[in-house]
mmCIF file of C-alpha atoms and ligand atoms in Angstrom:
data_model
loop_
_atom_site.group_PDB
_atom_site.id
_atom_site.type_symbol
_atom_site.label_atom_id
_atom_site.label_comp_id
_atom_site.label_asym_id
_atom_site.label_seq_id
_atom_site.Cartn_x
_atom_site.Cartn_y
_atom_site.Cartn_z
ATOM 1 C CA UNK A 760 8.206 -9.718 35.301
ATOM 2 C CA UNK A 761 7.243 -11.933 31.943
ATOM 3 C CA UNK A 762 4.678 -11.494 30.007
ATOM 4 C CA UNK A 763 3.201 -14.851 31.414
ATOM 5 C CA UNK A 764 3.011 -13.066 35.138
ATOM 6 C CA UNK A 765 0.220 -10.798 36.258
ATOM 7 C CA UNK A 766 0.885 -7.199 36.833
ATOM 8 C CA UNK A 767 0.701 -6.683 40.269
ATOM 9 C CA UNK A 768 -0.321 -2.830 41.080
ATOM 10 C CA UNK A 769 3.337 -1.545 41.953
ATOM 11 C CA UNK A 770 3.999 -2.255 38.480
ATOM 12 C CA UNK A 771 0.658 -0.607 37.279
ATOM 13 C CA UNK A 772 1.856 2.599 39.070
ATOM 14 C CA UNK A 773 4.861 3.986 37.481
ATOM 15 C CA UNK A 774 6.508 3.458 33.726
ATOM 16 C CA UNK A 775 9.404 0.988 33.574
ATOM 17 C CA UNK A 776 12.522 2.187 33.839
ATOM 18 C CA UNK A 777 13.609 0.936 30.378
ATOM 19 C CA UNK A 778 11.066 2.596 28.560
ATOM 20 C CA UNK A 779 12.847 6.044 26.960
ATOM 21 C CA UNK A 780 11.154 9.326 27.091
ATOM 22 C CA UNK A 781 10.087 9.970 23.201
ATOM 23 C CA UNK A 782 8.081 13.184 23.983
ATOM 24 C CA UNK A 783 5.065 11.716 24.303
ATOM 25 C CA UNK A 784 1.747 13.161 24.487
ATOM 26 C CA UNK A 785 -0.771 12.761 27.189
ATOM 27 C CA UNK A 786 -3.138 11.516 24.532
ATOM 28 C CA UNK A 787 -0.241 8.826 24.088
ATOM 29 C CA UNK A 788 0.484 8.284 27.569
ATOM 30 C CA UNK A 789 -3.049 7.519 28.534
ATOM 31 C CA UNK A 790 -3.982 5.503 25.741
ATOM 32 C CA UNK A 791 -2.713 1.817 25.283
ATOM 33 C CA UNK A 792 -0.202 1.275 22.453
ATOM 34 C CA UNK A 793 -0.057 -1.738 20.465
ATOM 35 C CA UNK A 794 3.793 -1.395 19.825
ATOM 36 C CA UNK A 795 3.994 -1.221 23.435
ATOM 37 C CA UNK A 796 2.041 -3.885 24.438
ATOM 38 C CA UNK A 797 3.679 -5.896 21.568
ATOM 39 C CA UNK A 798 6.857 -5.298 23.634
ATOM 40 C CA UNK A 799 5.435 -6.307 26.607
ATOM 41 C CA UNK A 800 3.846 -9.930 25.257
ATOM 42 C CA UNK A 801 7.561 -10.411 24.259
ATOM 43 C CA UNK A 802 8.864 -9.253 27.702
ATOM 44 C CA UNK A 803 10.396 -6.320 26.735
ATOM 45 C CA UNK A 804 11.199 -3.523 29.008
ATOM 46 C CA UNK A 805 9.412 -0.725 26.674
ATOM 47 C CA UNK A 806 6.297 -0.748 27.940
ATOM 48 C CA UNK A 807 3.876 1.658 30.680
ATOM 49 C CA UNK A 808 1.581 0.087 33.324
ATOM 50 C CA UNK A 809 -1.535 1.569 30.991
ATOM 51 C CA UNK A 810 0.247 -1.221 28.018
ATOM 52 C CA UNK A 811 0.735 -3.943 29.984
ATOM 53 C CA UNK A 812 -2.343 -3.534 31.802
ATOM 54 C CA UNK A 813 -4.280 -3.788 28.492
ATOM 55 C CA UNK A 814 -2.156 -6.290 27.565
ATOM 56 C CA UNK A 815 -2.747 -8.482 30.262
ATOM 57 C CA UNK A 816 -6.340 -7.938 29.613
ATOM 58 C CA UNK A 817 -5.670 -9.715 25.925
ATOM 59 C CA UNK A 818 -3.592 -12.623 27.833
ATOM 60 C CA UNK A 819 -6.508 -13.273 30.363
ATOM 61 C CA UNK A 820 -8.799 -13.639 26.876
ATOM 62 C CA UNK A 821 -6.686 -15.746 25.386
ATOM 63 C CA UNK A 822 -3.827 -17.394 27.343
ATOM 64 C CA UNK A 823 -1.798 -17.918 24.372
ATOM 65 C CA UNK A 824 -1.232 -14.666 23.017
ATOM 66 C CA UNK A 825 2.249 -14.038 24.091
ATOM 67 C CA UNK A 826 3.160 -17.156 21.604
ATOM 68 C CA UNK A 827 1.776 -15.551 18.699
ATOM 69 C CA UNK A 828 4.004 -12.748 19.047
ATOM 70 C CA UNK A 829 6.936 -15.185 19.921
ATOM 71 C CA UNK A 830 5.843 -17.480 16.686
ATOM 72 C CA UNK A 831 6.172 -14.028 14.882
ATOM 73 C CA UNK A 832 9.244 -13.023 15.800
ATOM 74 C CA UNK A 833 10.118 -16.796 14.808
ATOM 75 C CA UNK A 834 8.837 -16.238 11.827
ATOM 76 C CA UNK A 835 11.094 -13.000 10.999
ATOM 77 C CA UNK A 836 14.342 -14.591 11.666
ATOM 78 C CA UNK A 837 13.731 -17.901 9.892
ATOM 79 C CA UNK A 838 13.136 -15.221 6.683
ATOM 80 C CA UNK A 839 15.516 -12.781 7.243
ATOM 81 C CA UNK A 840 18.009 -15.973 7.191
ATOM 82 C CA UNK A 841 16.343 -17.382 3.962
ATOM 83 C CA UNK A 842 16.207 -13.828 2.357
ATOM 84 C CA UNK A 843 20.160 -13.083 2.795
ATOM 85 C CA UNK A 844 20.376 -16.830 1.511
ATOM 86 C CA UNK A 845 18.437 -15.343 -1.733
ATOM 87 C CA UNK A 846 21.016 -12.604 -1.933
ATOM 88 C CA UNK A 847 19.218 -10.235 -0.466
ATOM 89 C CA UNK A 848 20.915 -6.714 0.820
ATOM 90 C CA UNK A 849 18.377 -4.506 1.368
ATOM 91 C CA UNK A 850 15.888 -4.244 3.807
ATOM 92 C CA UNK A 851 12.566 -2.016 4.205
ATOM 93 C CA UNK A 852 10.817 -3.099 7.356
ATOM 94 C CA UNK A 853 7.960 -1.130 7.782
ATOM 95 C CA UNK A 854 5.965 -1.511 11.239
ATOM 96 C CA UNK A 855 8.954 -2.694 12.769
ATOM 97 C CA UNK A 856 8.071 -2.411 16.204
ATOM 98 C CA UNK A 857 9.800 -1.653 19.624
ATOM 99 C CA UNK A 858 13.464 -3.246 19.096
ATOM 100 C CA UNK A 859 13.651 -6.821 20.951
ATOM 101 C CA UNK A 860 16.002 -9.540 20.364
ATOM 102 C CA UNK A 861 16.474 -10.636 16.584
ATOM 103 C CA UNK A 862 16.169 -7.056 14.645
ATOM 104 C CA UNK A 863 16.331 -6.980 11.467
ATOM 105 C CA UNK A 864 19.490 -5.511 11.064
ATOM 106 C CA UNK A 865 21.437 -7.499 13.688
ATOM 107 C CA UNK A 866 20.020 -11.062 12.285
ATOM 108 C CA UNK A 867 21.211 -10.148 8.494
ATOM 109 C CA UNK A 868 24.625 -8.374 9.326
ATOM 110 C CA UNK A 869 25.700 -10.995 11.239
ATOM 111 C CA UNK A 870 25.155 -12.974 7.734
ATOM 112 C CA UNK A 871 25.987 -9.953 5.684
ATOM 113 C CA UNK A 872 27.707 -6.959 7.010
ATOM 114 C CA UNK A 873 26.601 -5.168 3.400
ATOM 115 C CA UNK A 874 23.126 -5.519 4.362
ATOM 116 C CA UNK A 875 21.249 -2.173 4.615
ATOM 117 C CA UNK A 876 18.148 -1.587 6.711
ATOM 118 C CA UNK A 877 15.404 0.838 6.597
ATOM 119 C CA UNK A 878 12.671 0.599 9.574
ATOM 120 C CA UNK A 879 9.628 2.569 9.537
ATOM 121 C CA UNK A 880 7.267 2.926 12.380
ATOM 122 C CA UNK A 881 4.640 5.374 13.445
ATOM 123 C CA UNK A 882 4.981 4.643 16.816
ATOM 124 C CA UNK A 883 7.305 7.147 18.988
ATOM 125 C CA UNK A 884 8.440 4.780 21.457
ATOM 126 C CA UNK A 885 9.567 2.691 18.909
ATOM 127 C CA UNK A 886 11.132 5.581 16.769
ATOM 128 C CA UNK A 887 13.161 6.436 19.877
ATOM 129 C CA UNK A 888 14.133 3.141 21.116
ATOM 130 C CA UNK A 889 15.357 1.839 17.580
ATOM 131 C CA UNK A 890 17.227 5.260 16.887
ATOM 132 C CA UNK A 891 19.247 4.536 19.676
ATOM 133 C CA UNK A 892 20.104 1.126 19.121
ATOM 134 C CA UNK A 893 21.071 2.182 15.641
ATOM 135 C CA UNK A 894 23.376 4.739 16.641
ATOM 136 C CA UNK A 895 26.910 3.979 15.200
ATOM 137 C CA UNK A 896 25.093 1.887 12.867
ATOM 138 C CA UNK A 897 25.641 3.613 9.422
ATOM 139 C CA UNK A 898 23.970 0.983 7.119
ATOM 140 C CA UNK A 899 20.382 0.795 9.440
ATOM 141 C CA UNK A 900 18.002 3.645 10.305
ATOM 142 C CA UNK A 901 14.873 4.513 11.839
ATOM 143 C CA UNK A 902 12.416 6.183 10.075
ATOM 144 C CA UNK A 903 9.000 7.663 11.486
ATOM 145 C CA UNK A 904 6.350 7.623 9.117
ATOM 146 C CA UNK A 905 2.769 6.011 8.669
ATOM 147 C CA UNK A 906 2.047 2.627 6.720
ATOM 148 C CA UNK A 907 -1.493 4.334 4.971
ATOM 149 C CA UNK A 908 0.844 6.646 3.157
ATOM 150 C CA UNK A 909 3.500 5.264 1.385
ATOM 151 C CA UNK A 910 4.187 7.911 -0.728
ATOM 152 C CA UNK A 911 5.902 9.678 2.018
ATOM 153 C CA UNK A 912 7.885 6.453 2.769
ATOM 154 C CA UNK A 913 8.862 6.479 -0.395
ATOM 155 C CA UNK A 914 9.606 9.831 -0.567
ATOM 156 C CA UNK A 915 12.041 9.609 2.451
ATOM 157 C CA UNK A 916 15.345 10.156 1.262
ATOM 158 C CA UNK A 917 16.480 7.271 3.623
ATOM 159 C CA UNK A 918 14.113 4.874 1.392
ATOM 160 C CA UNK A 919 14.932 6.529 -1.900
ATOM 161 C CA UNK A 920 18.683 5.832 -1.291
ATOM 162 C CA UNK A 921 17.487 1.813 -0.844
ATOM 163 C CA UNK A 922 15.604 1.765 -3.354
ATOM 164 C CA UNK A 923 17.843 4.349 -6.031
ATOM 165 C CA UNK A 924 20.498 1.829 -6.938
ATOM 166 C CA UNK A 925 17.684 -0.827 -7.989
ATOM 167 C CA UNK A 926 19.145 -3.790 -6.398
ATOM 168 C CA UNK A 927 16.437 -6.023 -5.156
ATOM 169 C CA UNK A 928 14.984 -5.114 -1.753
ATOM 170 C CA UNK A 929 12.817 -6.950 0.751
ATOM 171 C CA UNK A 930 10.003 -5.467 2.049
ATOM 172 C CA UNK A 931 9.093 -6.588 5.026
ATOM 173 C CA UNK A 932 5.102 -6.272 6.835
ATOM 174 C CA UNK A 933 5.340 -8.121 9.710
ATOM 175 C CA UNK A 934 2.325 -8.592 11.718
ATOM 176 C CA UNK A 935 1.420 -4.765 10.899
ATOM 177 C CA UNK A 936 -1.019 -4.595 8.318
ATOM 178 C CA UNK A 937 -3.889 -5.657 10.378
ATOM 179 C CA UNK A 938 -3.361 -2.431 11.620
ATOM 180 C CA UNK A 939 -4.251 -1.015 8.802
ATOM 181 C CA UNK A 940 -8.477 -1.360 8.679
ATOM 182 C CA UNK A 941 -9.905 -0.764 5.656
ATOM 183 C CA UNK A 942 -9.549 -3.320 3.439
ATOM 184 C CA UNK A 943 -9.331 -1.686 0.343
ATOM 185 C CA UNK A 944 -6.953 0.559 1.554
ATOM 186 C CA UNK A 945 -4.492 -2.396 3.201
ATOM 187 C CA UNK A 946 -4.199 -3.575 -0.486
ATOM 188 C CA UNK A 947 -3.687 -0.236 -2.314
ATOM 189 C CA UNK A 948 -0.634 0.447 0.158
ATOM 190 C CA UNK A 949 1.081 -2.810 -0.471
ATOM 191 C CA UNK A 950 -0.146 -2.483 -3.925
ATOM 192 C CA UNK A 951 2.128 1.266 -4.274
ATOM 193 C CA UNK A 952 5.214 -0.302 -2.413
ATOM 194 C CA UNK A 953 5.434 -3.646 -4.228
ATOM 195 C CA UNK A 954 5.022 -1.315 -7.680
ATOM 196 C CA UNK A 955 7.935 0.904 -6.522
ATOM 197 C CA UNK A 956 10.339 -2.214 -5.637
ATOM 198 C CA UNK A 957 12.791 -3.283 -8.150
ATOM 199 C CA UNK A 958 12.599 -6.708 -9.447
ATOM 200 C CA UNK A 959 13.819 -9.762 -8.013
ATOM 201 C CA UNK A 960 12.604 -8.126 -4.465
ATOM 202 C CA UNK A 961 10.517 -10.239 -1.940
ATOM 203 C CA UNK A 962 7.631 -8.957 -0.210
ATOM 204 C CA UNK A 963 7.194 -10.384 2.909
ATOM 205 C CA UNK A 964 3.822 -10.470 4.797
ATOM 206 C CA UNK A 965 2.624 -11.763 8.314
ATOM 207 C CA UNK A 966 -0.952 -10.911 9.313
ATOM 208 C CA UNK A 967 -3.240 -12.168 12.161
ATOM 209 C CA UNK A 968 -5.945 -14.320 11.692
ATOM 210 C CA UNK A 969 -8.627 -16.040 13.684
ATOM 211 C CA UNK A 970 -9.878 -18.694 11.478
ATOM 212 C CA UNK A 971 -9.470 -20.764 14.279
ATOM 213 C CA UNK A 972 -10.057 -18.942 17.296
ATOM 214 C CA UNK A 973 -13.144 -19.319 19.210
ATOM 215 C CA UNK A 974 -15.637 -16.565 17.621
ATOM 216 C CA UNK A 975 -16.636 -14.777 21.683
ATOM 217 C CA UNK A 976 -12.737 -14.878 22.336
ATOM 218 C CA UNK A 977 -12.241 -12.897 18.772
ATOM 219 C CA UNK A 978 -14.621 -10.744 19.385
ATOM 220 C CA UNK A 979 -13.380 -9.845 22.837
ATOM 221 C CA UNK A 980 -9.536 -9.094 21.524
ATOM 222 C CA UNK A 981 -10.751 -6.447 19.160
ATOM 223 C CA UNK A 982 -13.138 -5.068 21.250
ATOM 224 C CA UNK A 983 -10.102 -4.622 23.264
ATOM 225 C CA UNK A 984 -7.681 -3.498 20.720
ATOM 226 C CA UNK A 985 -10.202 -0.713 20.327
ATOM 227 C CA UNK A 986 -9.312 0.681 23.192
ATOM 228 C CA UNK A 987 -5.697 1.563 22.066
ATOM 229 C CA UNK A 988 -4.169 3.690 19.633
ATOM 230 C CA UNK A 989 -4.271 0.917 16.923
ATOM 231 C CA UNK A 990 -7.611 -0.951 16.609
ATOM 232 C CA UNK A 991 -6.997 -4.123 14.571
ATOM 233 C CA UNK A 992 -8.945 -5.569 11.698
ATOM 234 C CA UNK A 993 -8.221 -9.503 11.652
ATOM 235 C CA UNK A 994 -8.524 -11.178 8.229
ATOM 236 C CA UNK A 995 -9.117 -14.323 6.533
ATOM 237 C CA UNK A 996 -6.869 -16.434 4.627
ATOM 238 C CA UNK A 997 -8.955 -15.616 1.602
ATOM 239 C CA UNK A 998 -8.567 -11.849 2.927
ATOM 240 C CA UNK A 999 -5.328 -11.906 3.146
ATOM 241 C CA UNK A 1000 -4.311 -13.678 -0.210
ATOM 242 C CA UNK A 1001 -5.012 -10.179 -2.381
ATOM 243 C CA UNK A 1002 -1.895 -8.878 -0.777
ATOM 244 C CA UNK A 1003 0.112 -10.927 -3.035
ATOM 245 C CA UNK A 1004 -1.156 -10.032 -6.261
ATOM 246 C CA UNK A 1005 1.052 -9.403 -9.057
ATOM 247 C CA UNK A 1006 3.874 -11.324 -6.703
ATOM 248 C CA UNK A 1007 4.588 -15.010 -6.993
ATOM 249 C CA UNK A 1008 4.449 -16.428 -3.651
ATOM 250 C CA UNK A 1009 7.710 -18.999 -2.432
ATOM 251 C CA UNK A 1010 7.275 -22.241 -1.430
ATOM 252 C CA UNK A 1011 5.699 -23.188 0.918
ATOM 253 C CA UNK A 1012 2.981 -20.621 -0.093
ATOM 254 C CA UNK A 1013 0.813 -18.934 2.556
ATOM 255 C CA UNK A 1014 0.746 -20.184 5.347
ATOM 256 C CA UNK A 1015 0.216 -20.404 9.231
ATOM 257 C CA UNK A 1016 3.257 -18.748 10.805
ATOM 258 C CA UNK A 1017 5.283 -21.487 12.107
ATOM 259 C CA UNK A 1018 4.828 -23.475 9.299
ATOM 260 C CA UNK A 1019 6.844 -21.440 6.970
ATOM 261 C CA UNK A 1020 10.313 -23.086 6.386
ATOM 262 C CA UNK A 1021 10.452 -24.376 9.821
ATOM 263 C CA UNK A 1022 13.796 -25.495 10.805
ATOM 264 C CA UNK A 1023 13.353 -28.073 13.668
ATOM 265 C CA UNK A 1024 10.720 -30.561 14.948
ATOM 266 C CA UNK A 1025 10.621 -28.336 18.319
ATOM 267 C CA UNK A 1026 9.677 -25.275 16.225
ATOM 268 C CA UNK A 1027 7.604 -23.004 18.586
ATOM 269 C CA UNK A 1028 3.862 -23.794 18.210
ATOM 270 C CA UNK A 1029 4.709 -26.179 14.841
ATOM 271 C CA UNK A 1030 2.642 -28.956 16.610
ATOM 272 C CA UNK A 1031 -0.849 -26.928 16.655
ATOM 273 C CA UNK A 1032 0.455 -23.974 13.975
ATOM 274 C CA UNK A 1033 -3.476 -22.815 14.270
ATOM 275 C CA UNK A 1034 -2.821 -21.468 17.721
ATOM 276 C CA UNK A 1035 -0.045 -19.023 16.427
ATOM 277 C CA UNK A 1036 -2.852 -16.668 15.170
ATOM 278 C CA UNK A 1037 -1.498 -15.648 11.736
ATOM 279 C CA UNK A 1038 -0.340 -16.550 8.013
ATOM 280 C CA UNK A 1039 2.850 -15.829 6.389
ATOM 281 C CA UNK A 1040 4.096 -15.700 3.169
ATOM 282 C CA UNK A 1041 6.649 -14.472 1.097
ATOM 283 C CA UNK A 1042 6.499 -13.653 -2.732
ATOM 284 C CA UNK A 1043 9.270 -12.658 -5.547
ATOM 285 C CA UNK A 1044 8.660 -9.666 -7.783
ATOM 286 C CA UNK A 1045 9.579 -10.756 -10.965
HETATM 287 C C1 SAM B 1463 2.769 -6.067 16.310
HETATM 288 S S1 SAM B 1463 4.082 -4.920 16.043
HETATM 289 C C2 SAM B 1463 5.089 -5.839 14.898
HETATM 290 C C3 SAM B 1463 6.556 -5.524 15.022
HETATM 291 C C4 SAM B 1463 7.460 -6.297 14.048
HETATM 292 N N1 SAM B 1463 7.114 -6.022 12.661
HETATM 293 C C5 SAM B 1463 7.381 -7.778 14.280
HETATM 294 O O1 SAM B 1463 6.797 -8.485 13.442
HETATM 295 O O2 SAM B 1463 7.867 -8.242 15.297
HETATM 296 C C6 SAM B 1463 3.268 -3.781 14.957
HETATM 297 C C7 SAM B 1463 4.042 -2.482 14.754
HETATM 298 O O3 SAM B 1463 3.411 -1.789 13.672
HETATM 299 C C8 SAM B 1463 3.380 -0.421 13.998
HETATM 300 N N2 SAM B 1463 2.303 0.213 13.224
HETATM 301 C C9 SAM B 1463 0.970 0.092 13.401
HETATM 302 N N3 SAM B 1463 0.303 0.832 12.494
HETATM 303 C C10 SAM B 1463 1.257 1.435 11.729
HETATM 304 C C11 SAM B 1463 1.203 2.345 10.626
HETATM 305 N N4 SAM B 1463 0.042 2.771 10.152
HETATM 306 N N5 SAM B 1463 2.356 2.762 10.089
HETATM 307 C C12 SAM B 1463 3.557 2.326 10.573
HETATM 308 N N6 SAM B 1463 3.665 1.487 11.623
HETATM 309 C C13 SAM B 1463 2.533 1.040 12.192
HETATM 310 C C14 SAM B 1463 3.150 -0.388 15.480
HETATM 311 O O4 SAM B 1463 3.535 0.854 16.029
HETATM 312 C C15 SAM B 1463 4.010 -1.545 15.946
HETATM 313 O O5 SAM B 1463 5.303 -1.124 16.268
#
C-alpha cells in the first residue's frame, strides 16, 4: 500500500513485516513516531499501523504531504551530488531518518567511494534499520544520539574520527530541526556544530515552513504532530535564516525546497515550490 492509499483496518492491526524489532518500548510502540511516519509518507515498509494511522490523519489534512517529504528527499540528492562536486568527503547527517532510497552514503559513493558517512538519529527504528544496511559498509555508520546535545555527537568517537583529520565536512539537517522546539535552543545546537566543523565545510539545512499553508490546516498538523513522540515547531523564513549565521549561504540562497539547484523543468513540485512545505539552503564555513 502507498502512502497515497488509505489504511484499511487489516493493515491497522498488526506491524509490517519490514519493520525490524529495535527493542522498543511500549511507550514507543503506542505512541506515533515521526521517523516512522516519515517512512510511511515515502512508502517505506518501516512503519506500525499506530504511524501510518497518524500519518494518514496528516494526509487527510493536507493531501499533499507525502510530496513534501518526496520534494525533501529531492532536495538531499540534488546536494549530496553538488556537495561531492565541491569536493566534499565527509558526511555528518544528523536526523537521518529511517533508510529509503537515495541515502546518503549510497548517493555519494557511487560518486566517491572515499566518501565517509556519519548518521545520527534518536530514533530506534531508524538506528536499527540503518545499522543493518550499513553492515559491510566500513566508511558509513549509524550513530544513536539526540540533536539538543551535540556535545555528545561530538564526543562520539565515530564523529571525532570525521571530524579529527580536519578535512572539510558537510553537515547535513535535513528536515529535522523543526523537531527541535525551542527556538533559542535550535540555533545554539547548529551554532556548537557549525563552530566545531573545519573550514571549507557546508552546512546544509532543510526545515518546514507554512508561510503558505492555509493557517486552520497548520494548525491542525501540529496539533497532530503533538500526538507523537516528536511535536514539531514550524518556522518562518525569517525564523529560519539565524541558522546560517556566521556561514555564507550558496547560490541560490534560501530557498523553497525544490527550487534549490533544480535540475529539470519536471522537477517534483518546481511549478508551485510553495506547496513543498519547506526552505533549503546550504552555506560554506569559511
Ligand atoms: C523527517 S525525518 C528526516 C529524515 C532525513 N533527514 C531526510 O531529510 O529525509 C526526521 C528525522 O529526525 C529524527 N529526529 C527528530 N528529532 C531528533 C533529535 N532530537 N535528534 C536526532 N534525530 C532526531 C527523527 O527520528 C527522524 O528520523
Amino acid at each position: 500500500m502507498s502512502a497515497n492509499n488509505h489504511a484499511t483496518d487489516s493493515d491497522l492491526a498488526e506491524p509490517r513485516s519490514g519493520l525490524t524489532d529495535a527493542g522498543l518500548t511500549n511507550e514507543q510502540l503506542s505512541i506515533p513516531s515521526a521517523a516512522r511516519m516519515y517512512d510511511y509518507y515515502l512508502g517505506g515498509h518501516h512503519n506500525l499501523a499506530i504511524d501510518r494511522q497518524a500519518a494518514e490523519e496528516a494526509i487527510s489534512i493536507y493531501p499533499e504531504f507525502p510530496l513534501i517529504m518526496q520534494a525533501n528527499r529531492a532536495f538531499l540528492r540534488r546536494v549530496v551530488v553538488y556537495l561531492v562536486e565541491q569536493g566534499i568527503e565527509r558526511f555528518l547527517d544528523i536526523g537521518s531518518g529511517i533508510p529509503t532510497v537515495g541515502n546518503v552514503h549510497q548517493i555519494a559513493q557511487q560518486l566517491n567511494a572515499a566518501a565517509r558517512v556519519v548518521y545520527v538519529d534518536i530514533d530506534p527504528v531508524a538506528v536499527a534499520h540503518s545499522a543493518a544496511l550499513l553492515q559491510g559498509n566500513n566508511q558509513a555508520v549509524i550513530i544513536e544520539a539526540d540533536l539538543r546535545q551535540p556535545e555528545t555527537i561530538l564526543d562520539h568517537p565515530a564523529v571525532r574520527d570525521l571530524l579529527g583529520v580536519r578535512q572539510p565536512v558537510a553537515l547535513i539537517l535535513a528536515f529535522v530541526l523543526h523537531f527541535v522546539i525551542h527556538d533559542e535552543q535550535a540555533v545554539a545546537v547548529v551554532r556548537r556544530l557549525r563552530d566545531a566543523l573545519p573550514s571549507g565545510s557546508y552546512v546544509v539545512i532543510s526545515h518546514g515552513t507554512a508561510e503558505r499553508m492555509p493557517p486552520d490546516i497548520f494548525k491542525q498538523l501540529v496539533r497532530l504532530y503533538r500526538s507523537t513522540s516528536q511535536p514539531v515547531r514550524i518556522r518562518s523564513r525569517h525564523e529560519i535564516e539565524p541558522f546560517f549565521d556566521g556561514v555564507e549561504l550558496v547560490e541560490p540562497g534560501l530557498v523553497y525546497v525544490p527550487l534549490w539547484r533544480p535540475e529539470e523543468a519536471g522537477d517534483l513540485l518546481l511549478d508551485r515550490p510553495e506547496v513543498s512545505g519547506g526552505f533549503a539552503g546550504v552555506a560554506l564555513k569559511a
